[in-house]
XYZ file of C-alpha atoms in Angstrom:
203
model
C 0.502 -16.823 0.649
C -3.141 -15.739 0.761
C -3.339 -11.988 0.129
C -6.459 -9.856 0.102
C -6.377 -6.397 -1.446
C -9.099 -4.046 -0.284
C -9.911 -1.894 -3.283
C -9.690 -2.892 -6.927
C -8.259 0.298 -8.387
C -4.997 0.824 -10.244
C -2.744 0.216 -7.238
C -4.532 -2.952 -6.180
C -4.550 -4.381 -9.701
C -0.848 -3.664 -10.212
C 0.106 -5.397 -6.966
C -2.203 -8.344 -7.610
C -0.887 -9.058 -11.096
C 2.725 -9.365 -9.960
C 1.931 -11.320 -6.799
C -0.152 -13.794 -8.764
C 2.790 -14.252 -11.128
C 4.958 -14.979 -8.068
C 2.592 -17.743 -6.978
C 0.527 -16.002 -4.321
C -3.240 -16.389 -4.020
C -5.136 -13.112 -4.496
C -8.643 -11.879 -3.857
C -9.985 -8.335 -3.974
C -12.315 -7.181 -1.228
C -14.919 -4.800 -2.655
C -18.262 -3.364 -1.579
C -20.187 -4.789 -4.531
C -18.589 -7.934 -5.968
C -21.349 -8.215 -8.595
C -20.540 -4.809 -10.104
C -19.704 -5.343 -13.815
C -16.559 -3.214 -13.457
C -15.005 -6.077 -11.473
C -15.643 -8.633 -14.210
C -12.660 -10.935 -14.664
C -11.189 -10.162 -11.253
C -11.181 -12.526 -8.239
C -13.505 -10.483 -6.015
C -15.383 -11.100 -2.792
C -17.012 -9.028 -0.091
C -14.631 -7.062 2.109
C -15.332 -9.151 5.206
C -14.914 -12.458 3.359
C -11.695 -11.280 1.713
C -10.253 -10.268 5.083
C -11.253 -13.508 6.780
C -9.513 -15.719 4.198
C -6.284 -13.684 4.082
C -2.952 -13.910 5.834
C -2.050 -10.450 4.564
C -4.540 -7.646 3.947
C -3.511 -4.656 1.814
C -5.338 -1.345 2.069
C -5.409 0.039 -1.468
C -8.286 2.379 -0.698
C -8.776 6.107 -0.941
C -7.748 7.817 2.277
C -11.252 9.246 2.680
C -12.743 5.745 2.833
C -10.090 4.134 5.001
C -11.152 4.963 8.555
C -14.723 3.753 8.247
C -13.624 0.594 6.445
C -10.936 -0.307 8.984
C -12.994 0.496 12.089
C -15.965 -1.488 10.813
C -13.755 -4.574 10.328
C -11.651 -4.372 13.500
C -12.545 -7.841 14.697
C -11.789 -9.529 11.382
C -8.469 -7.675 11.074
C -7.253 -8.747 14.514
C -4.066 -10.794 14.173
C -3.737 -10.076 10.447
C -0.797 -8.394 8.748
C -2.374 -5.150 7.563
C -0.402 -3.284 4.901
C -1.245 0.398 4.620
C -0.559 1.545 1.058
C -2.552 4.768 1.388
C -1.436 8.392 1.279
C -3.502 11.015 3.145
C -3.253 13.593 0.382
C -4.871 17.008 0.316
C -7.214 17.553 -2.597
C -4.750 19.683 -4.560
C -1.843 17.259 -3.864
C 0.095 20.052 -2.136
C 0.517 18.262 1.176
C -0.846 15.745 3.652
C -4.158 15.998 5.465
C -2.945 14.501 8.763
C -1.075 16.345 11.557
C 2.723 16.330 11.453
C 2.961 14.313 14.678
C 1.256 11.271 13.182
C 0.728 9.465 9.863
C -1.847 7.473 7.966
C -0.032 4.309 8.987
C -0.153 5.163 12.677
C -3.810 6.175 12.460
C -4.660 2.873 10.775
C -2.976 1.111 13.707
C -5.233 2.956 16.164
C -8.321 2.061 14.128
C -7.330 -1.638 14.005
C -5.523 -2.161 17.329
C -5.388 -5.942 16.960
C -3.731 -5.876 13.516
C -0.017 -5.898 12.700
C 0.219 -2.720 10.633
C 3.017 -2.222 8.109
C 3.498 0.820 5.871
C 4.534 0.017 2.299
C 3.695 0.476 -1.394
C 2.855 4.174 -1.048
C 6.018 5.860 -2.369
C 5.687 5.300 -6.112
C 3.043 5.086 -8.817
C 0.968 2.066 -9.752
C 2.743 1.732 -13.079
C 6.067 1.344 -11.266
C 4.472 -1.162 -8.887
C 3.580 -3.215 -11.959
C 7.141 -2.957 -13.327
C 9.619 -1.971 -10.559
C 12.688 -2.394 -12.766
C 13.648 0.884 -14.448
C 16.365 0.341 -17.077
C 17.540 -2.699 -15.170
C 17.594 -1.052 -11.720
C 15.135 -2.079 -9.030
C 13.030 0.728 -7.581
C 13.512 1.458 -3.875
C 10.632 0.395 -1.607
C 10.915 1.342 2.080
C 8.855 -0.686 4.564
C 8.031 0.433 8.119
C 6.367 -1.441 10.958
C 6.557 -2.303 14.638
C 6.056 -6.076 14.368
C 9.319 -7.639 13.159
C 7.757 -10.780 11.705
C 5.011 -8.880 9.903
C 7.550 -6.461 8.469
C 9.762 -9.326 7.292
C 6.774 -10.827 5.478
C 6.012 -7.548 3.713
C 9.669 -7.041 2.795
C 9.611 -10.484 1.177
C 6.403 -9.631 -0.689
C 7.977 -6.398 -1.944
C 10.964 -8.369 -3.217
C 8.576 -10.774 -4.966
C 7.269 -7.773 -6.898
C 10.816 -6.883 -7.974
C 11.474 -3.980 -5.605
C 14.687 -3.219 -3.747
C 12.891 -3.601 -0.408
C 14.478 -1.865 2.594
C 13.573 -1.989 6.285
C 12.748 1.602 7.280
C 12.307 0.892 10.974
C 9.233 1.327 13.189
C 5.770 2.354 12.049
C 6.396 5.966 13.082
C 8.650 6.105 10.010
C 5.441 6.260 7.969
C 5.509 10.004 8.680
C 8.582 10.352 6.469
C 7.414 7.807 3.909
C 4.158 9.647 3.306
C 6.055 12.896 2.771
C 8.469 11.013 0.517
C 5.461 10.006 -1.579
C 4.822 13.707 -2.145
C 8.218 13.992 -3.834
C 7.218 11.400 -6.425
C 3.768 12.969 -6.850
C 5.155 16.497 -7.206
C 7.729 15.446 -9.782
C 5.196 13.408 -11.719
C 2.408 15.961 -11.822
C 3.515 19.418 -10.686
C 6.916 19.360 -12.389
C 5.698 17.508 -15.467
C 8.114 14.586 -15.235
C 5.384 12.067 -15.896
C 4.858 8.716 -14.212
C 7.643 6.659 -15.772
C 10.330 7.003 -13.104
C 11.233 5.604 -9.712
C 13.731 6.194 -6.942
C 16.723 3.921 -6.413
C 18.990 3.328 -3.425
C 22.550 3.268 -4.812
C 25.056 1.432 -2.617
C 28.868 1.536 -2.869
């Protein structure tokens, strides 16, 4: 599958490495492909990366997301658009969006022609690179309104090694973004560090 990741930071690189190992074709969409910091990565302009992709992953800062998505509405139309962002407050104490919406739902309003799916926001990039923790697959909830798009993203999450679970419609992103705060608070505020994940234990 052709996957474009918008943003070449830690999250994007972690996802790309594992998807490439699973046989998917990856390109990063960045503002300045010639920037030396991208050396060695498969990079292209944002618009070109979107146009050649079947699945587009937003691995951007929340502050940059609206302008980026709205300025590429036409190119995103019909694409599976995975929102991996978290709308965090600067001090990581909460979310910067109202309680009656979510980053995922806002992304859907900014790209009305895209099939938006919320995923890859509930754990750290190091766990995305290695989802198995002492032999147990980390839990990865996936939410979206388009059944086929969500099934594709669930399969991509499984390719990474996650225990991927259908979390229902896109409105579920409201809970998933708050769930991300649990991981962040434990990792940073409570001093647990980054080397842990959540698991769904079934009887």
